Amino acid sequence: MKYWLLKSEPETFSIDDLAKLPNQTGPWDGVRNYQARNMLRDEMKIGDLAFFYHSSCEIPAIVGTVTIVSQGYPDDSAFNTKSRYYDPDSHPNQPRWYCVDVKLLKKFDQPITLASLRLDPALKDMVLLRKGNRLSVTPVTAAEWNTICRRAIQT
DNA sequence: GCCAACGTTGGC
DNA sequence: GCCAACGTTGGC
């Protein structure tokens, strides 16, 4: 089982938006980066766990956890001309982009801010915290996962 | 709004 | 295959 971190801009899709969906489950779609695509398509497995991270907002933070409930499958939004994620170069018979379904596990009572993550020596190698990192899907180690979850419980 | 960092595109 | 130009991300 693997651990991940998924970024989303809360103005586009927040953890509260996920919470409102039927069964608190929905597709993690719109990813348009090959490295991230490969992780969604090839490496994520049902039962994997992921942090839900809010980016490009007032207080960037991990706001909760989700579980992966599907294998990677073609991202239909790429075929939809009405979608903001439409990609004319992705074709149904040879899809370029992939997504997975995620289900909300827990919204943290207290978000764990990016600033506070940076202060923790145990997290100094986190991919999220690397200089210049822009990947919207990043791996998380078991140690990092436990460190962060422990802190979520304390608050 | 600024800007560093990175990814993608396209000419050669 | 190189690399300049451009577009995007995302923290601050």
Coordinates of C-alpha atoms (C1' of nucleotides) in Angstrom, one line a residue:
Chain A
M1 CA 0.0 0.0 0.0
K2 CA 1.3 3.4 -0.9
Y3 CA 0.7 7.0 0.3
W4 CA 0.2 10.1 -1.8
L5 CA -0.5 13.8 -1.6
L6 CA -3.1 15.3 -4.0
K7 CA -3.1 19.0 -4.6
S8 CA -6.2 20.9 -5.5
E9 CA -7.1 24.6 -5.6
P10 CA -10.0 24.9 -3.2
E11 CA -11.7 27.5 -5.5
T12 CA -11.8 24.7 -8.1
F13 CA -12.4 21.6 -6.0
S14 CA -12.1 21.7 -2.2
I15 CA -12.4 19.0 0.4
D16 CA -15.9 20.3 1.2
D17 CA -16.8 19.8 -2.4
L18 CA -15.7 16.2 -2.1
A19 CA -17.7 15.9 1.1
K20 CA -20.9 16.9 -0.7
L21 CA -20.7 14.3 -3.4
P22 CA -22.7 11.1 -3.2
N23 CA -20.9 8.6 -1.0
Q24 CA -18.3 11.4 -0.6
T25 CA -16.6 9.9 -3.6
G26 CA -15.6 11.5 -6.9
P27 CA -13.0 11.4 -9.7
W28 CA -9.6 13.1 -9.2
D29 CA -9.6 14.4 -12.8
G30 CA -8.1 17.3 -14.7
V31 CA -4.4 16.3 -14.1
R32 CA -2.5 17.4 -17.1
N33 CA 1.1 16.6 -16.3
Y34 CA 2.8 13.4 -17.6
Q35 CA 4.6 12.6 -14.4
A36 CA 1.5 12.9 -12.3
R37 CA -0.5 11.0 -15.0
N38 CA 1.9 8.1 -14.8
M39 CA 1.4 7.9 -11.0
L40 CA -2.4 8.0 -11.4
R41 CA -2.4 5.4 -14.2
D42 CA 0.4 3.0 -13.1
E43 CA 1.2 3.3 -9.5
M44 CA -2.0 4.1 -7.5
K45 CA -3.9 1.1 -6.3
I46 CA -7.2 0.7 -4.6
G47 CA -6.7 1.1 -0.9
D48 CA -3.9 3.6 -1.1
L49 CA -4.2 6.6 1.1
A50 CA -3.7 10.2 0.2
F51 CA -3.6 13.6 1.8
F52 CA -5.9 16.3 0.3
Y53 CA -3.9 19.5 0.0
H54 CA -5.2 23.0 -0.8
S55 CA -2.9 25.0 -3.0
S56 CA -2.9 28.5 -4.5
C57 CA -5.0 29.8 -1.7
E58 CA -4.7 32.0 1.4
I59 CA -3.3 29.3 3.7
P60 CA -1.9 26.4 1.7
A61 CA -2.4 23.3 3.9
I62 CA -3.2 19.6 4.2
V63 CA -6.9 19.6 5.0
G64 CA -7.7 15.9 5.3
T65 CA -7.3 12.3 4.0
V66 CA -8.8 10.3 1.2
T67 CA -8.6 6.7 0.0
I68 CA -8.2 5.6 -3.6
V69 CA -11.2 3.6 -4.6
S70 CA -10.5 2.9 -8.3
Q71 CA -7.6 1.9 -10.5
G72 CA -6.5 4.6 -12.9
Y73 CA -8.9 5.0 -15.8
P74 CA -9.1 7.4 -18.8
D75 CA -10.0 11.0 -17.8
D76 CA -13.2 11.7 -19.6
S77 CA -12.9 15.5 -19.1
A78 CA -10.2 15.5 -21.7
F79 CA -12.8 14.4 -24.3
N80 CA -15.4 17.0 -23.3
T81 CA -15.2 20.2 -25.3
K82 CA -17.2 22.0 -22.6
S83 CA -14.7 21.1 -19.9
R84 CA -12.0 23.4 -18.8
Y85 CA -9.7 20.3 -18.9
Y86 CA -10.6 19.6 -22.6
D87 CA -7.6 18.4 -24.6
P88 CA -8.1 18.0 -28.3
D89 CA -5.1 15.8 -28.5
S90 CA -6.5 13.1 -26.2
H91 CA -8.6 10.5 -28.0
P92 CA -10.9 7.9 -26.5
N93 CA -9.2 5.1 -28.4
Q94 CA -5.8 6.3 -27.1
P95 CA -6.4 8.4 -24.0
R96 CA -3.6 10.7 -22.9
W97 CA -4.9 11.5 -19.4
Y98 CA -6.0 9.4 -16.5
C99 CA -7.7 9.8 -13.2
V100 CA -8.7 7.8 -10.2
D101 CA -11.7 7.9 -7.9
V102 CA -11.2 9.1 -4.3
K103 CA -13.3 8.8 -1.3
L104 CA -13.2 11.2 1.7
L105 CA -11.8 9.6 4.8
K106 CA -11.4 12.5 7.2
K107 CA -11.4 16.2 7.1
F108 CA -9.0 17.5 9.7
D109 CA -10.4 19.6 12.5
Q110 CA -7.4 21.8 12.1
P111 CA -5.6 22.1 8.7
I112 CA -1.9 21.3 8.8
T113 CA -0.4 24.4 7.1
L114 CA 2.4 24.3 4.6
A115 CA 4.3 26.7 6.9
S116 CA 4.1 24.2 9.8
L117 CA 5.1 21.3 7.6
R118 CA 8.3 23.2 6.7
L119 CA 9.1 23.6 10.4
D120 CA 9.2 19.8 11.1
P121 CA 12.6 18.2 10.7
A122 CA 11.0 14.8 10.2
L123 CA 9.5 16.1 7.0
K124 CA 12.5 17.9 5.5
D125 CA 12.7 15.5 2.5
M126 CA 9.0 15.6 1.7
V127 CA 8.5 15.9 -2.1
L128 CA 5.9 18.5 -1.5
L129 CA 8.4 20.7 0.2
R130 CA 11.1 20.5 -2.4
K131 CA 12.1 23.7 -3.9
G132 CA 10.3 24.4 -7.2
N133 CA 8.0 21.4 -6.8
R134 CA 4.9 21.8 -8.8
L135 CA 3.6 18.3 -9.2
S136 CA 0.0 17.9 -8.3
V137 CA 0.4 14.3 -7.3
T138 CA 3.4 13.4 -5.1
P139 CA 4.4 10.3 -3.2
V140 CA 4.5 10.4 0.6
T141 CA 6.6 8.0 2.7
A142 CA 5.0 5.9 5.4
A143 CA 7.1 7.8 8.0
E144 CA 5.9 11.1 6.6
W145 CA 2.3 9.9 6.6
N146 CA 2.5 8.8 10.2
T147 CA 4.2 12.0 11.3
I148 CA 1.5 14.1 9.8
C149 CA -1.4 12.0 10.9
R150 CA -0.1 12.0 14.5
R151 CA -0.1 15.8 14.4
A152 CA -3.6 15.8 13.0
I153 CA -4.9 13.8 16.0
Q154 CA -3.2 16.1 18.5
T155 CA -4.9 19.3 17.2
Chain B
dG1 C1' 1.1 41.3 -8.4
dC2 C1' 5.7 39.4 -8.4
dC3 C1' 8.8 36.0 -9.7
dA4 C1' 11.3 31.5 -9.3
dA5 C1' 11.0 27.1 -11.1
dC6 C1' 9.5 24.0 -14.1
dG7 C1' 7.2 21.8 -18.3
dT8 C1' 6.0 22.2 -23.2
dT9 C1' 6.5 23.7 -27.8
dG10 C1' 8.6 24.4 -32.0
dG11 C1' 12.3 26.2 -35.1
dC12 C1' 16.6 24.8 -36.6
Chain C
dG1 C1' 18.6 16.6 -30.2
dC2 C1' 19.3 21.4 -28.7
dC3 C1' 17.5 25.3 -26.7
dA4 C1' 15.0 29.8 -26.7
dA5 C1' 10.5 31.3 -25.9
dC6 C1' 6.5 30.8 -23.8
dG7 C1' 3.0 29.3 -20.5
dT8 C1' 1.8 27.5 -15.9
dT9 C1' 2.2 26.7 -11.1
dG10 C1' 2.1 28.3 -6.7
dG11 C1' 4.2 30.5 -2.6
dC12 C1' 4.8 34.9 -0.9

